[in-house]
Short mmCIF file of C-alpha atoms in Angstrom, two decimals:
data_model
loop_
_atom_site.label_atom_id
_atom_site.label_comp_id
_atom_site.label_asym_id
_atom_site.label_seq_id
_atom_site.Cartn_x
_atom_site.Cartn_y
_atom_site.Cartn_z
CA MET W 1 -92.77 -34.82 -180.99
CA LEU W 2 -90.66 -37.05 -183.20
CA VAL W 3 -91.59 -37.49 -186.86
CA ASP W 4 -90.00 -39.03 -189.94
CA PRO W 5 -89.49 -36.34 -192.60
CA THR W 6 -89.26 -38.97 -195.35
CA SER W 7 -93.00 -39.56 -194.84
CA PRO W 8 -94.18 -35.96 -195.20
CA THR W 9 -97.88 -36.70 -195.62
CA LEU W 10 -97.98 -38.74 -192.43
CA SER W 11 -95.70 -36.47 -190.39
CA GLU W 12 -97.40 -33.24 -191.48
CA ALA W 13 -100.87 -34.58 -190.69
CA PHE W 14 -99.69 -35.82 -187.30
CA SER W 15 -98.05 -32.46 -186.50
CA ARG W 16 -101.10 -30.53 -187.67
CA ASP W 17 -103.41 -32.65 -185.50
CA LEU W 18 -101.29 -32.25 -182.36
CA GLN W 19 -100.78 -28.48 -182.51
CA PRO W 20 -104.31 -27.55 -181.28
CA ALA W 21 -104.10 -30.10 -178.46
CA ALA W 22 -100.75 -28.70 -177.34
CA ARG W 23 -102.14 -25.15 -177.36
CA ALA W 24 -105.22 -26.23 -175.40
CA LEU W 25 -102.99 -27.83 -172.77
CA GLY W 26 -100.62 -24.87 -172.68
CA VAL W 27 -97.74 -27.07 -173.77
CA GLN W 28 -95.02 -26.01 -176.17
CA LEU W 29 -94.65 -28.56 -178.94
CA HIS W 30 -91.25 -28.99 -180.58
CA VAL W 31 -91.12 -31.05 -183.76
CA LEU W 32 -87.96 -33.11 -184.16
CA HIS W 33 -87.03 -35.23 -187.17
CA ALA W 34 -85.37 -38.60 -187.57
CA SER W 35 -85.13 -40.69 -190.69
CA THR W 36 -82.05 -42.76 -189.82
CA GLU W 37 -80.87 -44.47 -186.67
CA ARG W 38 -77.94 -42.01 -186.55
CA ASP W 39 -80.50 -39.22 -186.05
CA PHE W 40 -81.61 -40.68 -182.71
CA ASP W 41 -78.55 -39.43 -180.82
CA THR W 42 -79.15 -35.89 -182.09
CA VAL W 43 -82.85 -36.10 -181.26
CA PHE W 44 -82.27 -37.22 -177.68
CA ALA W 45 -79.52 -34.63 -177.17
CA THR W 46 -81.92 -31.95 -178.41
CA LEU W 47 -84.65 -33.24 -176.10
CA ALA W 48 -82.24 -32.92 -173.17
CA GLN W 49 -81.32 -29.36 -174.19
CA LEU W 50 -85.01 -28.47 -174.45
CA ARG W 51 -85.63 -30.09 -171.06
CA ALA W 52 -88.52 -31.89 -172.66
CA GLY W 53 -91.01 -33.32 -170.20
CA ALA W 54 -92.29 -36.00 -172.55
CA LEU W 55 -92.06 -37.35 -176.08
CA ILE W 56 -94.69 -38.36 -178.60
CA ILE W 57 -93.39 -40.57 -181.39
CA GLY W 58 -95.23 -40.13 -184.66
CA PRO W 59 -96.58 -43.01 -186.71
CA GLY W 60 -94.71 -44.74 -189.47
CA ALA W 61 -92.87 -47.85 -190.51
CA PHE W 62 -89.41 -46.45 -189.74
CA PHE W 63 -90.20 -45.94 -186.05
CA ALA W 64 -92.34 -49.07 -185.77
CA ALA W 65 -89.43 -51.19 -186.95
CA ARG W 66 -87.28 -49.65 -184.22
CA SER W 67 -89.69 -49.92 -181.27
CA GLU W 68 -87.19 -51.75 -179.07
CA GLN W 69 -84.41 -49.28 -179.77
CA LEU W 70 -86.69 -46.32 -179.13
CA ALA W 71 -88.01 -47.84 -175.90
CA ALA W 72 -84.44 -48.36 -174.65
CA LEU W 73 -83.50 -44.78 -175.52
CA THR W 74 -86.54 -43.30 -173.77
CA ILE W 75 -85.73 -45.27 -170.63
CA ARG W 76 -82.02 -44.39 -170.75
CA HIS W 77 -82.94 -40.71 -171.09
CA ALA W 78 -85.74 -40.99 -168.48
CA LEU W 79 -88.27 -39.53 -170.88
CA PRO W 80 -91.96 -40.47 -170.60
CA THR W 81 -93.00 -41.42 -174.12
CA ILE W 82 -96.12 -42.48 -175.97
CA PHE W 83 -96.15 -44.33 -179.27
CA GLN W 84 -99.00 -45.96 -181.14
CA TYR W 85 -97.55 -49.46 -181.40
CA ARG W 86 -97.86 -52.31 -178.87
CA PRO W 87 -94.26 -53.59 -179.37
CA PHE W 88 -92.96 -50.28 -178.00
CA VAL W 89 -94.60 -50.90 -174.61
CA ALA W 90 -93.71 -54.59 -174.66
CA ALA W 91 -90.07 -53.52 -175.14
CA GLY W 92 -90.21 -51.20 -172.13
CA GLY W 93 -91.76 -48.00 -173.48
CA LEU W 94 -94.20 -46.22 -171.18
CA LEU W 95 -97.46 -45.93 -173.15
CA SER W 96 -99.02 -46.86 -176.43
CA TYR W 97 -102.36 -45.82 -177.80
CA GLY W 98 -103.33 -46.93 -181.24
CA SER W 99 -105.13 -49.39 -183.44
CA ASP W 100 -105.49 -52.91 -182.16
CA GLU W 101 -103.03 -54.70 -184.42
CA ALA W 102 -104.92 -57.99 -184.28
CA GLU W 103 -108.06 -56.22 -185.52
CA TYR W 104 -106.08 -54.45 -188.22
CA TYR W 105 -104.56 -57.69 -189.51
CA ARG W 106 -107.95 -59.42 -189.35
CA LEU W 107 -109.34 -56.76 -191.70
CA VAL W 108 -106.36 -57.18 -194.03
CA GLY W 109 -106.95 -60.94 -194.06
CA ILE W 110 -110.60 -60.51 -194.94
CA TYR W 111 -109.69 -58.21 -197.81
CA ALA W 112 -107.00 -60.60 -199.06
CA GLY W 113 -109.51 -63.44 -198.95
CA ARG W 114 -112.08 -61.47 -200.91
CA ILE W 115 -109.52 -60.53 -203.56
CA LEU W 116 -108.28 -64.12 -203.83
CA LYS W 117 -111.89 -65.20 -204.40
CA GLY W 118 -112.08 -62.88 -207.40
CA GLU W 119 -113.42 -59.55 -206.11
CA LYS W 120 -111.82 -56.47 -207.61
CA PRO W 121 -109.89 -54.36 -205.10
CA ALA W 122 -111.42 -51.18 -206.55
CA ASP W 123 -114.89 -52.52 -205.73
CA LEU W 124 -114.13 -53.13 -202.07
CA PRO W 125 -115.17 -50.45 -199.57
CA VAL W 126 -112.51 -48.59 -197.65
CA GLN W 127 -112.29 -49.92 -194.12
CA GLN W 128 -110.46 -48.75 -191.06
CA SER W 129 -109.87 -50.47 -187.78
CA THR W 130 -112.10 -48.80 -185.20
CA LYS W 131 -110.75 -50.59 -182.15
CA VAL W 132 -107.97 -48.77 -180.34
CA GLU W 133 -106.08 -49.95 -177.30
CA LEU W 134 -104.23 -48.28 -174.46
CA LEU W 135 -101.24 -50.11 -173.02
CA ILE W 136 -99.29 -48.96 -169.97
CA ASN W 137 -95.96 -50.29 -168.80
CA LEU W 138 -96.19 -49.85 -165.03
CA LYS W 139 -92.64 -51.10 -164.52
CA THR W 140 -91.37 -48.29 -166.75
CA ALA W 141 -93.58 -45.76 -164.97
CA ASN W 142 -92.01 -46.80 -161.67
CA THR W 143 -88.51 -46.62 -163.18
CA LEU W 144 -89.29 -43.06 -164.33
CA GLY W 145 -90.71 -42.15 -160.92
CA LEU W 146 -94.20 -41.64 -162.30
CA THR W 147 -97.46 -42.46 -160.60
CA VAL W 148 -100.08 -43.51 -163.12
CA PRO W 149 -103.51 -42.25 -162.03
CA LEU W 150 -105.91 -45.04 -161.11
CA PRO W 151 -108.60 -43.89 -163.59
CA LEU W 152 -106.04 -44.19 -166.40
CA LEU W 153 -104.98 -47.64 -165.21
CA ALA W 154 -108.64 -48.69 -165.10
CA ARG W 155 -109.12 -47.61 -168.73
CA ALA W 156 -106.05 -49.44 -169.99
CA ASP W 157 -106.59 -52.48 -172.16
CA GLU W 158 -103.37 -53.94 -170.79
CA VAL W 159 -101.04 -53.05 -167.94
CA ILE W 160 -97.55 -54.52 -167.96
CA GLU W 161 -96.14 -54.92 -164.47
#
């Protein structure tokens, strides 16, 4: 698992949430840190030393802004990877599972409109996007020599071929 240590609240919550799932699956979870692009070489060298079977990239603006670079690195290192952002899969990453960005931005727009019409931000209810999407890059799966199970393909919101 890759997290950004400069966002401790986000990275700690993400790590804490994944630990029980890893234990339940009988998988050893290693937490690696990157907060600069220079850290990526060290991270991928460490993943090779660990003989990691997969990578989960944690949430955050630093990684989201580098989706294309991360996708290229995961392909170059033949490492199946999941990330929560659509641009990662569009750039060649294997999987993404996360909030539907269009829904998220629609909610932001509604809030902005309400504030511009005079409502006080403190009076607005907290909202969260409830729509999540699963994207699979089948071309990348084939490049990695992976067969994506048909039930998973059937559940995907989008399959890139």
